[in-house]
Amino acid sequence: MFGTRKAPAHSLEVTAMAEWRTEVVGVVLDHSSEWTARELTAACRVDESWLLALVDEGVVEPIAGESLADWRFTGVAVTRVQRATRLTRDLGVNLAGVALALDLIDELSALRRVR
């Protein structure tokens, strides 16, 4: 989600060496951003069948739309799909386990914010 881009620093002085600064570009992944199913699958590098399986299991839930072509998701879904993919790929966790693990992670995060 984050990338870097090199851009020349602007200066009134001419120097023999060019100065460079790094510009960080990112996307806020919260409840206010909205993603289509196509954008979500592209951002997470997953196919539509994986997204359908995650929706069926309740790992992510569309906020709008009746079919895959019309579905809309919040930015939080990007994080959940990425985590679900890593849990399955790296640890071999099945979809039910993924749903449980992500719900527990969300609960833990909420408890930490309350403190």
PDB file of C-alpha atoms in Angstrom:
ATOM      1  CA  MET A   1       0.000   0.000   0.000  1.00  0.00           C
ATOM      2  CA  PHE A   2       2.940   2.321   0.533  1.00  0.00           C
ATOM      3  CA  GLY A   3       5.442   3.329  -2.083  1.00  0.00           C
ATOM      4  CA  THR A   4       8.325   5.681  -2.330  1.00  0.00           C
ATOM      5  CA  ARG A   5       9.122   8.022  -5.101  1.00  0.00           C
ATOM      6  CA  LYS A   6      12.350   9.942  -5.565  1.00  0.00           C
ATOM      7  CA  ALA A   7      11.901  13.607  -6.372  1.00  0.00           C
ATOM      8  CA  PRO A   8      14.545  16.300  -6.774  1.00  0.00           C
ATOM      9  CA  ALA A   9      14.719  18.830  -3.956  1.00  0.00           C
ATOM     10  CA  HIS A  10      14.150  22.363  -5.193  1.00  0.00           C
ATOM     11  CA  SER A  11      16.919  24.835  -4.473  1.00  0.00           C
ATOM     12  CA  LEU A  12      17.980  28.237  -5.688  1.00  0.00           C
ATOM     13  CA  GLU A  13      21.617  27.174  -5.581  1.00  0.00           C
ATOM     14  CA  VAL A  14      23.037  25.130  -8.372  1.00  0.00           C
ATOM     15  CA  THR A  15      25.161  22.329  -6.989  1.00  0.00           C
ATOM     16  CA  ALA A  16      27.340  19.737  -8.632  1.00  0.00           C
ATOM     17  CA  MET A  17      25.382  16.965  -6.910  1.00  0.00           C
ATOM     18  CA  ALA A  18      21.621  16.674  -7.106  1.00  0.00           C
ATOM     19  CA  GLU A  19      19.853  16.484  -3.761  1.00  0.00           C
ATOM     20  CA  TRP A  20      17.009  14.020  -3.433  1.00  0.00           C
ATOM     21  CA  ARG A  21      14.196  13.700  -0.958  1.00  0.00           C
ATOM     22  CA  THR A  22      11.908  10.736  -0.452  1.00  0.00           C
ATOM     23  CA  GLU A  23       8.173  11.226  -0.660  1.00  0.00           C
ATOM     24  CA  VAL A  24       5.969   8.596   0.989  1.00  0.00           C
ATOM     25  CA  VAL A  25       2.599   7.930  -0.609  1.00  0.00           C
ATOM     26  CA  GLY A  26      -0.073   5.858   1.164  1.00  0.00           C
ATOM     27  CA  VAL A  27      -3.754   5.056   1.477  1.00  0.00           C
ATOM     28  CA  VAL A  28      -5.786   5.337   4.682  1.00  0.00           C
ATOM     29  CA  LEU A  29      -7.536   2.041   5.391  1.00  0.00           C
ATOM     30  CA  ASP A  30     -10.469   2.873   7.637  1.00  0.00           C
ATOM     31  CA  HIS A  31     -14.252   2.757   7.630  1.00  0.00           C
ATOM     32  CA  SER A  32     -14.541   5.974   5.609  1.00  0.00           C
ATOM     33  CA  SER A  33     -12.819   4.680   2.465  1.00  0.00           C
ATOM     34  CA  GLU A  34     -14.802   2.590  -0.004  1.00  0.00           C
ATOM     35  CA  TRP A  35     -13.436  -0.119  -2.298  1.00  0.00           C
ATOM     36  CA  THR A  36     -15.035  -2.123  -5.094  1.00  0.00           C
ATOM     37  CA  ALA A  37     -14.520  -5.888  -5.200  1.00  0.00           C
ATOM     38  CA  ARG A  38     -12.186  -5.436  -8.169  1.00  0.00           C
ATOM     39  CA  GLU A  39     -10.095  -2.816  -6.331  1.00  0.00           C
ATOM     40  CA  LEU A  40      -9.978  -5.003  -3.228  1.00  0.00           C
ATOM     41  CA  THR A  41      -8.829  -8.114  -5.087  1.00  0.00           C
ATOM     42  CA  ALA A  42      -6.222  -6.112  -7.008  1.00  0.00           C
ATOM     43  CA  ALA A  43      -4.865  -4.407  -3.886  1.00  0.00           C
ATOM     44  CA  CYS A  44      -4.612  -7.721  -2.020  1.00  0.00           C
ATOM     45  CA  ARG A  45      -3.423  -9.701  -5.062  1.00  0.00           C
ATOM     46  CA  VAL A  46      -6.124 -12.345  -4.641  1.00  0.00           C
ATOM     47  CA  ASP A  47      -8.704 -13.717  -7.047  1.00  0.00           C
ATOM     48  CA  GLU A  48     -12.459 -13.280  -6.856  1.00  0.00           C
ATOM     49  CA  SER A  49     -13.050 -16.852  -5.706  1.00  0.00           C
ATOM     50  CA  TRP A  50     -10.947 -16.188  -2.573  1.00  0.00           C
ATOM     51  CA  LEU A  51     -12.940 -13.020  -1.887  1.00  0.00           C
ATOM     52  CA  LEU A  52     -16.209 -14.959  -2.315  1.00  0.00           C
ATOM     53  CA  ALA A  53     -14.987 -17.594   0.148  1.00  0.00           C
ATOM     54  CA  LEU A  54     -14.049 -14.899   2.680  1.00  0.00           C
ATOM     55  CA  VAL A  55     -17.478 -13.261   2.337  1.00  0.00           C
ATOM     56  CA  ASP A  56     -19.226 -16.638   2.689  1.00  0.00           C
ATOM     57  CA  GLU A  57     -17.262 -17.332   5.888  1.00  0.00           C
ATOM     58  CA  GLY A  58     -17.962 -13.854   7.285  1.00  0.00           C
ATOM     59  CA  VAL A  59     -14.330 -12.731   7.290  1.00  0.00           C
ATOM     60  CA  VAL A  60     -15.292  -9.622   5.310  1.00  0.00           C
ATOM     61  CA  GLU A  61     -18.706  -8.191   4.628  1.00  0.00           C
ATOM     62  CA  PRO A  62     -19.774  -5.928   1.765  1.00  0.00           C
ATOM     63  CA  ILE A  63     -21.290  -2.647   2.915  1.00  0.00           C
ATOM     64  CA  ALA A  64     -23.288  -2.278  -0.302  1.00  0.00           C
ATOM     65  CA  GLY A  65     -24.252  -4.191  -3.420  1.00  0.00           C
ATOM     66  CA  GLU A  66     -26.141  -7.380  -4.157  1.00  0.00           C
ATOM     67  CA  SER A  67     -23.557  -9.201  -6.289  1.00  0.00           C
ATOM     68  CA  LEU A  68     -19.808  -9.367  -6.643  1.00  0.00           C
ATOM     69  CA  ALA A  69     -19.837  -6.780  -9.431  1.00  0.00           C
ATOM     70  CA  ASP A  70     -21.715  -4.293  -7.213  1.00  0.00           C
ATOM     71  CA  TRP A  71     -20.132  -5.008  -3.823  1.00  0.00           C
ATOM     72  CA  ARG A  72     -18.451  -2.208  -1.898  1.00  0.00           C
ATOM     73  CA  PHE A  73     -16.132  -2.715   1.076  1.00  0.00           C
ATOM     74  CA  THR A  74     -14.565  -0.430   3.640  1.00  0.00           C
ATOM     75  CA  GLY A  75     -10.825   0.055   3.800  1.00  0.00           C
ATOM     76  CA  VAL A  76     -10.767  -2.222   6.844  1.00  0.00           C
ATOM     77  CA  ALA A  77     -11.619  -5.116   4.513  1.00  0.00           C
ATOM     78  CA  VAL A  78      -8.265  -4.639   2.755  1.00  0.00           C
ATOM     79  CA  THR A  79      -6.419  -5.347   5.993  1.00  0.00           C
ATOM     80  CA  ARG A  80      -8.668  -8.304   6.843  1.00  0.00           C
ATOM     81  CA  VAL A  81      -8.240  -9.905   3.396  1.00  0.00           C
ATOM     82  CA  GLN A  82      -4.457  -9.468   3.585  1.00  0.00           C
ATOM     83  CA  ARG A  83      -4.320 -10.987   7.073  1.00  0.00           C
ATOM     84  CA  ALA A  84      -6.624 -13.848   6.063  1.00  0.00           C
ATOM     85  CA  THR A  85      -4.430 -14.602   3.083  1.00  0.00           C
ATOM     86  CA  ARG A  86      -1.273 -14.666   5.221  1.00  0.00           C
ATOM     87  CA  LEU A  87      -2.881 -16.868   7.900  1.00  0.00           C
ATOM     88  CA  THR A  88      -3.959 -19.397   5.289  1.00  0.00           C
ATOM     89  CA  ARG A  89      -0.810 -19.297   3.171  1.00  0.00           C
ATOM     90  CA  ASP A  90       1.816 -19.092   5.905  1.00  0.00           C
ATOM     91  CA  LEU A  91       0.199 -21.038   8.744  1.00  0.00           C
ATOM     92  CA  GLY A  92      -2.291 -23.298   6.973  1.00  0.00           C
ATOM     93  CA  VAL A  93      -5.260 -21.937   8.952  1.00  0.00           C
ATOM     94  CA  ASN A  94      -8.657 -22.907   7.478  1.00  0.00           C
ATOM     95  CA  LEU A  95     -11.362 -20.306   6.793  1.00  0.00           C
ATOM     96  CA  ALA A  96     -13.253 -20.897  10.041  1.00  0.00           C
ATOM     97  CA  GLY A  97      -9.982 -20.468  11.948  1.00  0.00           C
ATOM     98  CA  VAL A  98      -9.183 -17.322   9.988  1.00  0.00           C
ATOM     99  CA  ALA A  99     -12.568 -15.801  10.871  1.00  0.00           C
ATOM    100  CA  LEU A 100     -12.078 -16.622  14.549  1.00  0.00           C
ATOM    101  CA  ALA A 101      -8.480 -15.348  14.636  1.00  0.00           C
ATOM    102  CA  LEU A 102      -9.377 -12.041  12.957  1.00  0.00           C
ATOM    103  CA  ASP A 103     -12.348 -11.489  15.268  1.00  0.00           C
ATOM    104  CA  LEU A 104     -10.089 -12.086  18.280  1.00  0.00           C
ATOM    105  CA  ILE A 105      -7.479  -9.689  16.878  1.00  0.00           C
ATOM    106  CA  ASP A 106     -10.214  -7.046  16.466  1.00  0.00           C
ATOM    107  CA  GLU A 107     -11.402  -7.586  20.048  1.00  0.00           C
ATOM    108  CA  LEU A 108      -7.865  -7.294  21.373  1.00  0.00           C
ATOM    109  CA  SER A 109      -7.336  -4.065  19.434  1.00  0.00           C
ATOM    110  CA  ALA A 110     -10.589  -2.628  20.806  1.00  0.00           C
ATOM    111  CA  LEU A 111      -9.587  -3.528  24.376  1.00  0.00           C
ATOM    112  CA  ARG A 112      -6.207  -1.852  23.909  1.00  0.00           C
ATOM    113  CA  ARG A 113      -7.890   1.354  22.693  1.00  0.00           C
ATOM    114  CA  VAL A 114     -10.115   1.463  25.793  1.00  0.00           C
ATOM    115  CA  ARG A 115      -7.162   1.498  28.164  1.00  0.00           C
TER     116      ARG A 115
END
